[in-house]
């Protein structure tokens, strides 16, 4: 029996293992559209079979750029005392930007707190009441993203009584409301209150005002404000998102649905802080302020179903494009391929979709 050079076989073995892993991931991982291609055998030999594909979700807070406006809204310059709503007459806490242990910069909205004390960004107190205490927090990625789960904002010392979540599709040049939050939606925004659980397939993209996260409940455990994505998905995919194929079918066929979950930037407009009651107590304005300890944005890079990987390059997210496409979002054909032949990939037919690969220059048509 002739001896086989194991070193010579190594590249082929690695290729086979990679192809096998791609195929297994495509069909058994429970994550549809997770691979762009796999190697298949035909009568003419092995060839690549292409699929619509998308990157896996990531915790996007690790990539976001935070900007707070106005610049002097962050506490600590000059140093300032503040109180808490639970014990408003013990004003022994201090914010001081020149002392690391007492500083509360914007970066603390995105830090990791696996162990140790909770850290948070904090504003100045409402010492200039009745002038409104307003703060805008812009979160930028310089990249189109698609939400895959709930946005979660964690407030310390009480949730705002009035706020707005905005989104941008053009890197912050224009904005549109995503959701309104208020303890009284009619008074604050002239809108009747509504819950996501009350939405249906025909109005799932409606911008609503919710009172669910704004009313004072007197509990330190009530810290979170959500933008419910999973509950909207469940309208199509059912409880537990078990019918995920139906969700992807609707994403493809329902006008505006994918765009609803797409953004490049988010913005929090904080319009009135937690009051700890029904009115502002003018004799103790040091207990009114905003403080955010965490912002979670679970999302994936939007690659137009032409990439299964998205990487950070020089601080910017970039799709690793397949299907002869190129660009940050794989939104055009690569050089030497027909520019007019570009189309986004399609979720249909499920579960593999259609890759809509760019045609080579001079070809008569796509398969």
Short mmCIF file of C-alpha atoms in Angstrom, two decimals:
data_model
loop_
_atom_site.label_atom_id
_atom_site.label_comp_id
_atom_site.label_asym_id
_atom_site.label_seq_id
_atom_site.Cartn_x
_atom_site.Cartn_y
_atom_site.Cartn_z
CA UNK A 1 0.00 0.00 0.00
CA UNK A 2 1.53 3.32 -1.01
CA UNK A 3 2.34 5.77 1.76
CA UNK A 4 0.19 8.92 1.84
CA UNK A 5 1.80 12.27 2.61
CA UNK A 6 -0.26 13.50 5.58
CA UNK A 7 1.10 17.04 5.21
CA UNK A 8 -0.10 17.20 1.61
CA UNK A 9 -3.58 16.10 2.68
CA UNK A 10 -3.89 18.68 5.46
CA UNK A 11 -5.18 21.59 3.33
CA UNK A 12 -7.84 19.38 1.73
CA UNK A 13 -8.86 18.03 5.14
CA UNK A 14 -9.20 21.55 6.57
CA UNK A 15 -11.30 22.62 3.58
CA UNK A 16 -13.54 19.58 4.00
CA UNK A 17 -14.02 20.28 7.72
CA UNK A 18 -14.85 23.94 7.03
CA UNK A 19 -17.36 23.01 4.36
CA UNK A 20 -18.93 20.45 6.68
CA UNK A 21 -19.21 23.02 9.48
CA UNK A 22 -20.82 25.52 7.11
CA UNK A 23 -23.38 22.98 6.01
CA UNK A 24 -24.17 21.89 9.56
CA UNK A 25 -24.50 25.51 10.69
CA UNK A 26 -26.83 26.29 7.82
CA UNK A 27 -29.31 23.54 8.55
CA UNK A 28 -29.00 22.49 12.21
CA UNK A 29 -27.78 25.42 14.28
CA UNK A 30 -31.22 26.96 14.77
CA UNK A 31 -29.87 30.21 13.34
CA UNK A 32 -31.33 30.57 9.82
CA UNK A 33 -29.26 32.24 7.14
CA UNK A 34 -26.06 31.88 9.14
CA UNK A 35 -23.90 30.69 6.22
CA UNK A 36 -23.37 32.11 2.74
CA UNK A 37 -22.29 28.93 0.99
CA UNK A 38 -21.44 25.26 1.28
CA UNK A 39 -19.58 22.79 -0.92
CA UNK A 40 -21.86 20.26 -2.58
CA UNK A 41 -21.22 17.30 -4.86
CA UNK A 42 -22.69 17.17 -8.36
CA UNK A 43 -22.24 14.94 -11.38
CA UNK A 44 -19.60 17.41 -12.57
CA UNK A 45 -17.74 17.35 -9.24
CA UNK A 46 -17.80 19.59 -6.18
CA UNK A 47 -19.16 23.09 -6.48
CA UNK A 48 -20.25 25.92 -4.20
CA UNK A 49 -23.91 26.37 -3.44
CA UNK A 50 -24.84 29.89 -2.30
CA UNK A 51 -27.48 31.08 0.16
CA UNK A 52 -28.86 34.30 1.55
CA UNK A 53 -26.89 34.94 4.73
CA UNK A 54 -26.58 37.35 7.62
CA UNK A 55 -24.18 37.89 10.55
CA UNK A 56 -25.05 36.65 14.00
CA UNK A 57 -26.40 39.16 16.55
CA UNK A 58 -23.91 41.02 18.72
CA UNK A 59 -24.01 43.26 21.78
CA UNK A 60 -23.65 46.51 19.88
CA UNK A 61 -22.89 48.63 22.94
CA UNK A 62 -19.24 47.58 22.56
CA UNK A 63 -19.08 49.47 19.25
CA UNK A 64 -21.28 52.51 19.92
CA UNK A 65 -20.05 56.07 20.10
CA UNK A 66 -21.84 58.11 22.77
CA UNK A 67 -22.49 61.84 22.57
CA UNK A 68 -24.35 63.81 25.25
CA UNK A 69 -25.94 67.17 24.53
CA UNK A 70 -25.71 69.78 25.93
CA UNK A 71 -22.08 69.18 26.87
CA UNK A 72 -22.46 70.75 30.31
CA UNK A 73 -25.39 68.50 31.27
CA UNK A 74 -23.07 65.87 32.80
CA UNK A 75 -22.57 66.50 36.51
CA UNK A 76 -19.26 67.21 38.23
CA UNK A 77 -17.98 70.47 36.75
CA UNK A 78 -18.34 72.20 39.14
CA UNK A 79 -18.78 69.55 41.87
CA UNK A 80 -22.36 69.16 43.04
CA UNK A 81 -24.26 67.42 45.83
CA UNK A 82 -27.33 65.35 45.09
CA UNK A 83 -30.02 63.43 46.97
CA UNK A 84 -32.05 60.31 46.25
CA UNK A 85 -35.79 59.99 45.78
CA UNK A 86 -35.98 57.27 48.44
CA UNK A 87 -34.29 59.48 51.05
CA UNK A 88 -34.47 63.02 49.66
CA UNK A 89 -33.18 64.82 52.74
CA UNK A 90 -29.88 62.94 53.03
CA UNK A 91 -27.92 64.89 50.42
CA UNK A 92 -24.49 63.50 51.24
CA UNK A 93 -23.65 62.16 47.75
CA UNK A 94 -21.38 64.16 45.49
CA UNK A 95 -20.52 64.26 41.79
CA UNK A 96 -17.03 65.60 41.02
CA UNK A 97 -15.55 65.23 37.53
CA UNK A 98 -12.02 65.84 38.84
CA UNK A 99 -12.14 62.83 41.17
CA UNK A 100 -12.37 59.42 39.40
CA UNK A 101 -14.28 57.82 42.27
CA UNK A 102 -16.92 60.56 42.17
CA UNK A 103 -17.08 61.19 38.40
CA UNK A 104 -19.98 60.02 36.23
CA UNK A 105 -18.89 60.45 32.56
CA UNK A 106 -20.96 59.24 29.55
CA UNK A 107 -18.65 56.25 28.97
CA UNK A 108 -20.11 54.57 32.07
CA UNK A 109 -23.33 53.92 30.13
CA UNK A 110 -21.50 51.25 28.13
CA UNK A 111 -18.97 49.77 30.55
CA UNK A 112 -19.01 46.21 31.84
CA UNK A 113 -20.04 45.63 35.45
CA UNK A 114 -19.44 41.92 35.94
CA UNK A 115 -18.09 42.58 39.43
CA UNK A 116 -17.74 45.61 41.65
CA UNK A 117 -20.08 48.55 42.23
CA UNK A 118 -22.57 49.81 39.65
CA UNK A 119 -21.21 52.73 37.63
CA UNK A 120 -23.36 55.24 35.79
CA UNK A 121 -23.52 58.48 33.85
CA UNK A 122 -25.31 61.26 35.69
CA UNK A 123 -26.59 64.72 34.88
CA UNK A 124 -26.64 67.90 36.91
CA UNK A 125 -29.60 68.28 39.26
CA UNK A 126 -32.73 70.27 38.43
CA UNK A 127 -31.54 73.36 40.28
CA UNK A 128 -32.85 75.67 37.53
CA UNK A 129 -36.46 74.52 37.81
CA UNK A 130 -38.90 75.46 36.25
CA UNK A 131 -36.56 75.56 33.23
CA UNK A 132 -36.86 72.00 31.82
CA UNK A 133 -34.02 69.58 32.56
CA UNK A 134 -33.31 68.28 29.05
CA UNK A 135 -30.62 65.87 27.83
CA UNK A 136 -30.02 64.18 24.48
CA UNK A 137 -27.94 61.01 24.28
CA UNK A 138 -26.91 60.03 20.75
CA UNK A 139 -25.63 56.51 20.08
CA UNK A 140 -23.80 56.14 16.76
CA UNK A 141 -22.36 53.18 14.88
CA UNK A 142 -21.66 54.67 11.42
CA UNK A 143 -23.23 51.48 10.05
CA UNK A 144 -26.66 50.12 9.22
CA UNK A 145 -27.81 47.65 11.89
CA UNK A 146 -30.90 45.49 12.43
CA UNK A 147 -32.40 44.95 15.87
CA UNK A 148 -32.62 41.32 17.00
CA UNK A 149 -33.93 41.74 20.56
CA UNK A 150 -35.15 44.38 23.02
CA UNK A 151 -33.25 47.60 23.56
CA UNK A 152 -32.72 47.89 27.32
CA UNK A 153 -31.83 51.13 29.13
CA UNK A 154 -31.12 50.90 32.86
CA UNK A 155 -31.71 54.02 34.95
CA UNK A 156 -30.44 54.53 38.47
CA UNK A 157 -32.39 56.70 40.94
CA UNK A 158 -35.64 56.51 38.98
CA UNK A 159 -36.80 56.29 35.38
CA UNK A 160 -37.73 59.46 33.47
CA UNK A 161 -41.37 60.46 33.56
CA UNK A 162 -41.11 61.70 29.97
CA UNK A 163 -38.66 60.57 27.27
CA UNK A 164 -38.48 59.73 23.57
CA UNK A 165 -36.45 57.10 21.74
CA UNK A 166 -35.52 58.27 18.22
CA UNK A 167 -33.75 56.49 15.40
CA UNK A 168 -31.86 57.58 12.31
CA UNK A 169 -31.38 55.69 9.06
CA UNK A 170 -28.82 58.12 7.61
CA UNK A 171 -26.11 58.35 10.28
CA UNK A 172 -27.75 61.11 12.28
CA UNK A 173 -28.64 63.55 9.52
CA UNK A 174 -32.38 63.08 10.06
CA UNK A 175 -34.34 61.53 12.93
CA UNK A 176 -37.74 59.96 13.46
CA UNK A 177 -39.48 58.83 16.66
CA UNK A 178 -39.22 55.15 17.55
CA UNK A 179 -41.29 55.21 20.74
CA UNK A 180 -42.67 57.72 23.26
CA UNK A 181 -42.58 57.15 27.02
CA UNK A 182 -44.56 59.12 29.62
CA UNK A 183 -46.41 58.76 32.90
CA UNK A 184 -49.34 60.44 31.10
CA UNK A 185 -49.19 59.99 27.32
CA UNK A 186 -52.17 62.22 26.59
CA UNK A 187 -50.75 65.10 28.60
CA UNK A 188 -47.16 64.74 27.38
CA UNK A 189 -47.66 63.89 23.69
CA UNK A 190 -51.39 64.04 22.94
CA UNK A 191 -51.38 60.29 22.29
CA UNK A 192 -53.45 57.58 23.99
CA UNK A 193 -51.29 55.07 25.86
CA UNK A 194 -50.67 51.72 24.18
CA UNK A 195 -48.73 48.54 24.88
CA UNK A 196 -46.85 46.47 22.31
CA UNK A 197 -48.99 43.50 23.36
CA UNK A 198 -51.97 45.38 21.91
CA UNK A 199 -50.42 45.64 18.44
CA UNK A 200 -51.29 43.31 15.58
CA UNK A 201 -49.77 42.23 12.27
CA UNK A 202 -51.42 45.18 10.51
CA UNK A 203 -49.99 47.88 12.79
CA UNK A 204 -46.82 46.32 14.21
CA UNK A 205 -44.70 49.24 12.93
CA UNK A 206 -46.89 51.90 14.57
CA UNK A 207 -45.02 54.39 16.74
CA UNK A 208 -46.72 54.26 20.13
CA UNK A 209 -46.60 56.00 23.50
CA UNK A 210 -46.36 53.71 26.50
CA UNK A 211 -46.87 54.45 30.19
CA UNK A 212 -45.44 51.07 31.19
CA UNK A 213 -41.95 52.33 32.09
CA UNK A 214 -42.51 55.87 33.32
CA UNK A 215 -44.76 55.80 36.36
CA UNK A 216 -43.16 55.99 39.79
CA UNK A 217 -43.49 52.71 41.66
CA UNK A 218 -41.25 53.45 44.63
CA UNK A 219 -39.00 50.44 44.04
CA UNK A 220 -35.27 50.47 43.41
CA UNK A 221 -35.75 47.33 41.30
CA UNK A 222 -37.81 49.18 38.69
CA UNK A 223 -34.88 50.51 36.70
CA UNK A 224 -35.35 49.30 33.14
CA UNK A 225 -36.90 50.96 30.12
CA UNK A 226 -37.42 48.74 27.07
CA UNK A 227 -38.06 49.10 23.40
CA UNK A 228 -39.80 45.77 22.83
CA UNK A 229 -38.51 44.00 19.74
CA UNK A 230 -39.09 40.38 20.74
CA UNK A 231 -42.81 40.98 21.37
CA UNK A 232 -43.14 42.47 17.88
CA UNK A 233 -41.36 39.46 16.37
CA UNK A 234 -43.74 37.20 18.29
CA UNK A 235 -46.73 38.68 16.44
CA UNK A 236 -45.50 36.73 13.41
CA UNK A 237 -43.33 33.98 14.93
CA UNK A 238 -45.60 33.11 17.87
CA UNK A 239 -44.69 32.60 21.55
CA UNK A 240 -41.05 31.71 22.01
CA UNK A 241 -40.46 32.66 18.34
CA UNK A 242 -40.99 29.03 17.37
CA UNK A 243 -42.33 29.84 13.89
CA UNK A 244 -39.28 31.83 12.80
CA UNK A 245 -39.85 31.01 9.10
CA UNK A 246 -43.07 33.00 9.19
CA UNK A 247 -41.21 35.99 10.63
CA UNK A 248 -38.64 35.89 7.82
CA UNK A 249 -41.41 35.51 5.24
CA UNK A 250 -43.09 38.63 6.61
CA UNK A 251 -39.77 40.48 6.68
CA UNK A 252 -39.55 39.87 2.95
CA UNK A 253 -43.15 40.46 1.95
CA UNK A 254 -44.45 43.18 4.31
CA UNK A 255 -43.53 46.66 3.17
CA UNK A 256 -41.57 48.66 5.74
CA UNK A 257 -41.13 45.83 8.26
CA UNK A 258 -37.38 45.32 7.84
CA UNK A 259 -36.82 49.07 7.72
CA UNK A 260 -38.67 49.43 11.02
CA UNK A 261 -35.99 47.38 12.78
CA UNK A 262 -33.13 49.04 10.85
CA UNK A 263 -31.09 52.02 12.11
CA UNK A 264 -27.66 53.61 12.05
CA UNK A 265 -28.08 55.77 15.17
CA UNK A 266 -30.32 55.92 18.21
CA UNK A 267 -31.12 58.91 20.39
CA UNK A 268 -32.64 59.23 23.84
CA UNK A 269 -34.40 62.52 24.48
CA UNK A 270 -34.80 62.85 28.25
CA UNK A 271 -37.51 65.42 28.84
CA UNK A 272 -38.47 65.14 32.53
CA UNK A 273 -36.73 63.17 35.32
CA UNK A 274 -38.29 60.86 37.86
CA UNK A 275 -40.30 62.89 40.37
CA UNK A 276 -40.94 60.33 43.09
CA UNK A 277 -44.51 61.55 43.22
CA UNK A 278 -47.05 63.59 41.29
CA UNK A 279 -45.39 67.01 41.41
CA UNK A 280 -42.01 68.73 41.78
CA UNK A 281 -40.98 69.65 45.31
CA UNK A 282 -39.33 73.04 44.89
CA UNK A 283 -37.74 72.95 48.33
CA UNK A 284 -35.47 70.04 47.35
CA UNK A 285 -34.44 70.14 43.69
CA UNK A 286 -31.23 68.18 44.32
CA UNK A 287 -33.11 64.87 44.07
CA UNK A 288 -34.11 65.38 40.42
CA UNK A 289 -31.64 64.25 37.74
CA UNK A 290 -31.01 61.46 35.20
CA UNK A 291 -28.59 58.58 35.70
CA UNK A 292 -28.00 55.69 33.27
CA UNK A 293 -25.87 52.68 34.19
CA UNK A 294 -26.29 50.54 31.07
CA UNK A 295 -27.59 50.51 27.51
CA UNK A 296 -28.00 47.19 25.70
CA UNK A 297 -28.58 47.15 21.93
CA UNK A 298 -28.74 43.57 20.59
CA UNK A 299 -28.46 43.79 16.81
CA UNK A 300 -26.71 42.47 13.74
CA UNK A 301 -24.91 44.29 10.97
CA UNK A 302 -27.17 44.88 8.00
CA UNK A 303 -25.39 43.29 5.05
CA UNK A 304 -28.34 42.94 2.67
CA UNK A 305 -28.17 39.14 3.14
CA UNK A 306 -24.79 39.08 1.40
CA UNK A 307 -22.47 38.36 4.39
CA UNK A 308 -22.35 36.06 7.39
CA UNK A 309 -19.55 37.94 9.15
CA UNK A 310 -19.17 41.55 10.27
CA UNK A 311 -15.90 42.84 11.68
CA UNK A 312 -14.58 46.05 13.18
CA UNK A 313 -11.87 47.68 11.06
CA UNK A 314 -10.20 50.85 12.25
CA UNK A 315 -13.10 51.39 14.62
CA UNK A 316 -15.78 50.95 11.93
CA UNK A 317 -18.03 47.94 11.42
CA UNK A 318 -17.78 46.38 7.98
CA UNK A 319 -19.63 43.46 6.40
CA UNK A 320 -17.36 40.72 5.01
CA UNK A 321 -19.21 40.58 1.71
CA UNK A 322 -19.92 37.46 -0.34
CA UNK A 323 -21.92 36.91 -3.55
CA UNK A 324 -19.58 39.20 -5.55
CA UNK A 325 -20.75 42.24 -3.58
CA UNK A 326 -18.78 44.96 -1.82
CA UNK A 327 -19.19 48.05 0.36
CA UNK A 328 -19.81 48.58 4.06
CA UNK A 329 -23.33 47.09 3.73
CA UNK A 330 -22.61 44.88 0.66
CA UNK A 331 -24.87 47.29 -1.22
CA UNK A 332 -23.17 47.19 -4.63
CA UNK A 333 -21.52 44.73 -6.97
CA UNK A 334 -17.79 44.22 -6.78
CA UNK A 335 -15.50 45.41 -9.55
CA UNK A 336 -15.76 43.33 -12.75
CA UNK A 337 -19.36 42.45 -11.93
CA UNK A 338 -22.42 44.11 -13.37
CA UNK A 339 -23.38 47.08 -11.25
CA UNK A 340 -26.99 46.95 -12.47
CA UNK A 341 -27.32 43.32 -11.45
CA UNK A 342 -27.09 44.11 -7.72
CA UNK A 343 -30.05 43.10 -5.57
CA UNK A 344 -30.29 42.39 -1.87
CA UNK A 345 -30.51 38.76 -0.92
CA UNK A 346 -33.95 37.38 -0.17
CA UNK A 347 -35.21 35.39 2.83
CA UNK A 348 -37.42 33.48 0.39
CA UNK A 349 -37.78 30.63 -0.17
CA UNK A 350 -37.16 29.59 3.45
CA UNK A 351 -34.99 28.24 4.98
CA UNK A 352 -32.06 29.05 2.63
CA UNK A 353 -33.35 32.10 0.76
CA UNK A 354 -32.02 33.47 -2.52
CA UNK A 355 -28.48 34.91 -2.65
CA UNK A 356 -29.07 37.10 -5.74
CA UNK A 357 -25.38 36.92 -6.57
CA UNK A 358 -23.97 39.70 -8.73
CA UNK A 359 -23.41 38.62 -12.32
CA UNK A 360 -20.00 38.59 -13.90
CA UNK A 361 -19.42 41.30 -16.52
CA UNK A 362 -20.37 39.95 -19.93
CA UNK A 363 -22.64 37.18 -18.62
CA UNK A 364 -26.02 36.70 -20.22
CA UNK A 365 -27.96 36.31 -17.02
CA UNK A 366 -27.97 34.95 -13.51
CA UNK A 367 -28.94 31.48 -12.53
#
